mmCIF file of C-alpha atoms in Angstrom:
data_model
loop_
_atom_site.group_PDB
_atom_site.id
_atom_site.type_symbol
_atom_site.label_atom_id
_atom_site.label_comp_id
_atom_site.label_asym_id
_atom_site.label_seq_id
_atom_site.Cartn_x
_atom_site.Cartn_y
_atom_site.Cartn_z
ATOM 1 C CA UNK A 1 -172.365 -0.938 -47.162
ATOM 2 C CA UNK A 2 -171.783 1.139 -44.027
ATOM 3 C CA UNK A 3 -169.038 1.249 -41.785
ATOM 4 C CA UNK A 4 -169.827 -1.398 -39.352
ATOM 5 C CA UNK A 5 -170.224 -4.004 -42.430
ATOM 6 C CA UNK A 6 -166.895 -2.876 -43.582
ATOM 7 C CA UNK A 7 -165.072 -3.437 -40.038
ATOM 8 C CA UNK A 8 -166.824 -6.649 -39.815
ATOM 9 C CA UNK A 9 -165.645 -8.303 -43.146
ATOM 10 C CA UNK A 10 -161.858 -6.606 -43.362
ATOM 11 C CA UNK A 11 -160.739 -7.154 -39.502
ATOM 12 C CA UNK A 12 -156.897 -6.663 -40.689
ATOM 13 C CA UNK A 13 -157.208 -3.737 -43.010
ATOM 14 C CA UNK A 14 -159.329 -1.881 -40.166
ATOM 15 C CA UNK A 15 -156.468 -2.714 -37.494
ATOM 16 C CA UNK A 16 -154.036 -1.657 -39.919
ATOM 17 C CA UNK A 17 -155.830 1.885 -40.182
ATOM 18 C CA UNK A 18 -156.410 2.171 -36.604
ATOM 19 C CA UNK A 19 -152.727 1.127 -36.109
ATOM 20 C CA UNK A 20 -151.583 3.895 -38.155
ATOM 21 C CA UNK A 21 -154.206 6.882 -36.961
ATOM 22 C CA UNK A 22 -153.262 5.768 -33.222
ATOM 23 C CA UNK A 23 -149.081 6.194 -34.346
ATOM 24 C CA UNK A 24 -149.647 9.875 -35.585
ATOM 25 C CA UNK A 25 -151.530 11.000 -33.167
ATOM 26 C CA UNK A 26 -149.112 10.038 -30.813
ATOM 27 C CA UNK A 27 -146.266 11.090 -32.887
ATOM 28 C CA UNK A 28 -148.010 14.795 -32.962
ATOM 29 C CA UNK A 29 -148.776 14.569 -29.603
ATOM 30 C CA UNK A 30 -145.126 13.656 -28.027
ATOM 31 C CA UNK A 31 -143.131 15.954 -30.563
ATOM 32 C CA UNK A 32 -141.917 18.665 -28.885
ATOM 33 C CA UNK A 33 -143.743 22.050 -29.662
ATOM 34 C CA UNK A 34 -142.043 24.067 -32.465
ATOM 35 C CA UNK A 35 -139.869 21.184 -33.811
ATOM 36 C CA UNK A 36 -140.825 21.433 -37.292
ATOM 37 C CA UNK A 37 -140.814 25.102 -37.597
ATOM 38 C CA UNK A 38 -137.147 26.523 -38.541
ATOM 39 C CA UNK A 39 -136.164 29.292 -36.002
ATOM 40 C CA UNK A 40 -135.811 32.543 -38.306
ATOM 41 C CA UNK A 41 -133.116 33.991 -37.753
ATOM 42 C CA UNK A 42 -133.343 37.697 -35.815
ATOM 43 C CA UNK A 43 -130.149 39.345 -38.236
ATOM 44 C CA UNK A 44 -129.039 38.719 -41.672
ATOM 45 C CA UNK A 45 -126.176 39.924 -43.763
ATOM 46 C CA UNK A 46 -126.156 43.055 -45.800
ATOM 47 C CA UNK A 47 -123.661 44.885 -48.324
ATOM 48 C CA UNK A 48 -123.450 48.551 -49.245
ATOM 49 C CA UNK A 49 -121.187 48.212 -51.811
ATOM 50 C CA UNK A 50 -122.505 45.488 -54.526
ATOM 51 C CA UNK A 51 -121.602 42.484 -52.296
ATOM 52 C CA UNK A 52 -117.682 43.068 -52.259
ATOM 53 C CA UNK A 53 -118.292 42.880 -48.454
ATOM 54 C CA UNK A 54 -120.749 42.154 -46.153
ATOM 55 C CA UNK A 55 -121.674 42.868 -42.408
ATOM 56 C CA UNK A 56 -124.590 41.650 -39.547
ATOM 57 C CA UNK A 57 -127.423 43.892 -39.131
ATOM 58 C CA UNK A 58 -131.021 43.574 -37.583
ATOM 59 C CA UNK A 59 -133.381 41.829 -39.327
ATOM 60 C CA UNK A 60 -135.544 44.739 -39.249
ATOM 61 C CA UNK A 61 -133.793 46.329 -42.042
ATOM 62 C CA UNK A 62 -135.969 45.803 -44.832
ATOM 63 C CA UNK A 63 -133.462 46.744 -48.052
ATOM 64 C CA UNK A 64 -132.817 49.186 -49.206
ATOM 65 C CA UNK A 65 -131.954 51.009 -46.105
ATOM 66 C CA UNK A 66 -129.361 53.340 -45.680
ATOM 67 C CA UNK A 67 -126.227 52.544 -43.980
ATOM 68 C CA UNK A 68 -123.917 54.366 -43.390
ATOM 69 C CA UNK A 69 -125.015 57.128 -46.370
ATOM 70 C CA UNK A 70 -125.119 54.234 -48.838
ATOM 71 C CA UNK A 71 -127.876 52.369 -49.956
ATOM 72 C CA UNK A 72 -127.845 48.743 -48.522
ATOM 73 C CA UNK A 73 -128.993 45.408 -49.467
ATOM 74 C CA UNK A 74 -129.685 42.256 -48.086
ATOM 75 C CA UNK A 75 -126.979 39.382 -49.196
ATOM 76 C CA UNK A 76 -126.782 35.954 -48.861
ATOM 77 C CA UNK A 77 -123.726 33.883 -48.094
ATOM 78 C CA UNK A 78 -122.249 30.969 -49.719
ATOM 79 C CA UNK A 79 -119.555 28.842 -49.533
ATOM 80 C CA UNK A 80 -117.841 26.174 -51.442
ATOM 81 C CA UNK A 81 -115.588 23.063 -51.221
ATOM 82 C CA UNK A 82 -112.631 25.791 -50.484
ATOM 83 C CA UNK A 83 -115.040 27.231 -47.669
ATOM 84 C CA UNK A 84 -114.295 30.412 -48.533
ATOM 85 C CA UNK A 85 -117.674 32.530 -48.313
ATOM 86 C CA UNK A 86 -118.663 34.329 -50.984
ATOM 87 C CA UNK A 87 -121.856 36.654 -51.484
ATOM 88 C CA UNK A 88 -124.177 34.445 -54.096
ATOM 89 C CA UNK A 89 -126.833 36.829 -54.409
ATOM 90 C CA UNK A 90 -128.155 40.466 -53.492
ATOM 91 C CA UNK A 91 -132.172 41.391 -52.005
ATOM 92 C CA UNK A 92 -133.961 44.305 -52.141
ATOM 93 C CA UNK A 93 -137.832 45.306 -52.118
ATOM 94 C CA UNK A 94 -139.506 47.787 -54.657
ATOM 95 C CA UNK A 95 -141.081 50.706 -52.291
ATOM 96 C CA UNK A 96 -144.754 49.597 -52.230
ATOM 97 C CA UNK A 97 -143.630 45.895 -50.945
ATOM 98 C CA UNK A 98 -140.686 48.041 -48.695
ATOM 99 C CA UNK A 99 -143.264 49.596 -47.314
ATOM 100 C CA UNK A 100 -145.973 46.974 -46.525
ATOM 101 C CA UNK A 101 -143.189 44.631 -44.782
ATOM 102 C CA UNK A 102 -142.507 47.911 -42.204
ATOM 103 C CA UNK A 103 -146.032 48.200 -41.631
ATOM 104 C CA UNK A 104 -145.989 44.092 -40.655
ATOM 105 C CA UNK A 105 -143.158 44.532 -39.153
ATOM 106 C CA UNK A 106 -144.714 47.478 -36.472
ATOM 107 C CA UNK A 107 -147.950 45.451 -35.824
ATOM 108 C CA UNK A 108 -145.479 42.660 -34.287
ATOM 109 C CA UNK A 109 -144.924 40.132 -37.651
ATOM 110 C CA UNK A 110 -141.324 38.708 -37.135
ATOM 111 C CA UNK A 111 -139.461 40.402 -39.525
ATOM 112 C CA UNK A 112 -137.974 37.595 -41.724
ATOM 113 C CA UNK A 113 -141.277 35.985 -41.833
ATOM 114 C CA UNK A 114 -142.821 39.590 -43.104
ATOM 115 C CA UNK A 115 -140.069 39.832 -45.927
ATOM 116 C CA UNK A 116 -141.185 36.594 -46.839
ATOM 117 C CA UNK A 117 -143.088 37.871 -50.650
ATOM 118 C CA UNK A 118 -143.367 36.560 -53.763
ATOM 119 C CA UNK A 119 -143.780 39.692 -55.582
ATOM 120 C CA UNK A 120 -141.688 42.877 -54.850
ATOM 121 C CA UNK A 121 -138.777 41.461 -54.580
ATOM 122 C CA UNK A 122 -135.329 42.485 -56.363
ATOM 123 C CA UNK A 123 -132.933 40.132 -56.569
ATOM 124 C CA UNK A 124 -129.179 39.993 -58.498
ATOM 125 C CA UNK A 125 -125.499 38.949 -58.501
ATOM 126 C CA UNK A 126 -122.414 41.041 -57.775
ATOM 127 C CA UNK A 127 -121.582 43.027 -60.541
ATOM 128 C CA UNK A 128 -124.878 42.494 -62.685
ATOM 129 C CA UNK A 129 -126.488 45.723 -63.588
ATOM 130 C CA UNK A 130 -130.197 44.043 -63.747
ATOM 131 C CA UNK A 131 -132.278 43.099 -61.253
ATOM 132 C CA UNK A 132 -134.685 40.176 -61.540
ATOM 133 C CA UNK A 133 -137.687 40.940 -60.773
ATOM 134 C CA UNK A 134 -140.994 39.254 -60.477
ATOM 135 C CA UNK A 135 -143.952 42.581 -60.690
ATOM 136 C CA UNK A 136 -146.553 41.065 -62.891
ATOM 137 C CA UNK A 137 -145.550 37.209 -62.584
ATOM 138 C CA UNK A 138 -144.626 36.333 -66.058
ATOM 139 C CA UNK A 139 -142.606 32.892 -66.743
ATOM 140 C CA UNK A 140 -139.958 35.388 -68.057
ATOM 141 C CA UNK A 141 -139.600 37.362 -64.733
ATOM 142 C CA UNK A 142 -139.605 34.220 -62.971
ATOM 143 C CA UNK A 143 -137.153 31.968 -65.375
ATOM 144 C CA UNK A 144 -134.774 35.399 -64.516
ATOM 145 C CA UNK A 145 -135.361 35.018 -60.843
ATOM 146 C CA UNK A 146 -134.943 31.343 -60.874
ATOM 147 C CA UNK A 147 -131.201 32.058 -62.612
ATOM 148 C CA UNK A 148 -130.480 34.354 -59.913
ATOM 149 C CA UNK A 149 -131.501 32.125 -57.357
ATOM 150 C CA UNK A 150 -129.631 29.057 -58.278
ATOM 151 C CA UNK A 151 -126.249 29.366 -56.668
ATOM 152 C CA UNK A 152 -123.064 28.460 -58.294
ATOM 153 C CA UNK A 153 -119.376 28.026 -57.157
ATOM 154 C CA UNK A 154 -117.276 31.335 -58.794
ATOM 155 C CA UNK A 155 -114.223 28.706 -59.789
ATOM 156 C CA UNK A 156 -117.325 26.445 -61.471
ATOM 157 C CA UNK A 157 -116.954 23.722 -59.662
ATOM 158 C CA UNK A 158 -119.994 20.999 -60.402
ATOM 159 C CA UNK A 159 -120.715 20.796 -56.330
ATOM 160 C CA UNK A 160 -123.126 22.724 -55.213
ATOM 161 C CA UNK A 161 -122.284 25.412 -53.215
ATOM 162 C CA UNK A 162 -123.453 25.286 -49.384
ATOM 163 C CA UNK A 163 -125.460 28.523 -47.935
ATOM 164 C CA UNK A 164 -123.728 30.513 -44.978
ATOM 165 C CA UNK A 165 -125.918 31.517 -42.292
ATOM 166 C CA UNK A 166 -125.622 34.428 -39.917
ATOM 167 C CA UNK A 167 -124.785 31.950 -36.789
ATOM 168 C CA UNK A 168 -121.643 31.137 -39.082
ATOM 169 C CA UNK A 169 -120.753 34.791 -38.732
ATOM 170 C CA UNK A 170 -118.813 34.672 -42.222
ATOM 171 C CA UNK A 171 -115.977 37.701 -41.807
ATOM 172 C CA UNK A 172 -116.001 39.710 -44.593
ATOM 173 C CA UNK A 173 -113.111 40.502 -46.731
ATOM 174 C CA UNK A 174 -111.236 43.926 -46.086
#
């Protein structure tokens, strides 16, 4: 049966299709451009000093860096029902990954979007002495990273805490 049979004996399903088709395309069409893509942000937080505080730097920093004559880190904010922010987890590269980011990163890639890798990434929480690490993608390395990655309140509270962006401009604690 071709097409034209098919339109001929199933009028409503074929102006229920055409209905639908016609409504995305406009939908696409009329949304504004950009919309659904999340603005990355151009600075992130950092901490030289195993997340006991934090400060803004340039995006561009791909971690480690030195700061300062320390070794710094990317870290990402939290905060909980308190709102007290808190750093939830630390972000570094290993050198070869470090390395091809910068090189993105000079032929024009935004530099979030660059750092955005699978593999080569470090990740931990304050105080632990290992980083996670996913090298050779094993479900060990990655259960590891996944415990890293899921945040917690410190008090253990069973709400889940709420991530702090750079716009928020968390102040550190002195």
């Amino acid at each position: 049966m071709g097409i034209r049979e098919t339109i001929n004996e199933k009028p409503v399903a074929t102006l229920i299709v055409a209905v639908v088709v016609i409504g995305c395309a406009l939908g696409f069409l009329l949304m504004p451009k950009g919309s659904h893509v999340p603005k990355l942000s151009s600075r992130s937080y950092y901490s030289d000093d195993d997340g006991k505080t934090w400060y803004i730097d340039d995006a561009k920093n791909v971690p480690p860096y030195d700061h300062n004559g320390k070794q710094a880190v990317r870290a990402y904010l939290y905060k909980c029902a308190d709102g007290k922010p808190f750093v939830q987890r630390l972000e570094m590269f290993d050198i070869s990954t470090k390395e091809a980011i910068e090189g993105q990163i000079r032929q024009g890639v935004p530099p979030l979007e660059a750092q955005l890798q699978v593999r080569g990434i470090k990740i931990k929480r304050p105080a632990d002495e290992k980083w996670a690490y996913v090298l050779n993608g094993t479900p060990q390395e990655y259960a590891a990273f996944q415990k890293v990655m899921t945040p917690h309140c410190p008090d253990g509270s069973p709400t889940p805490p709420a991530p702090v962006t750079v716009e928020d401009n968390a102040p550190s604690p002195h």
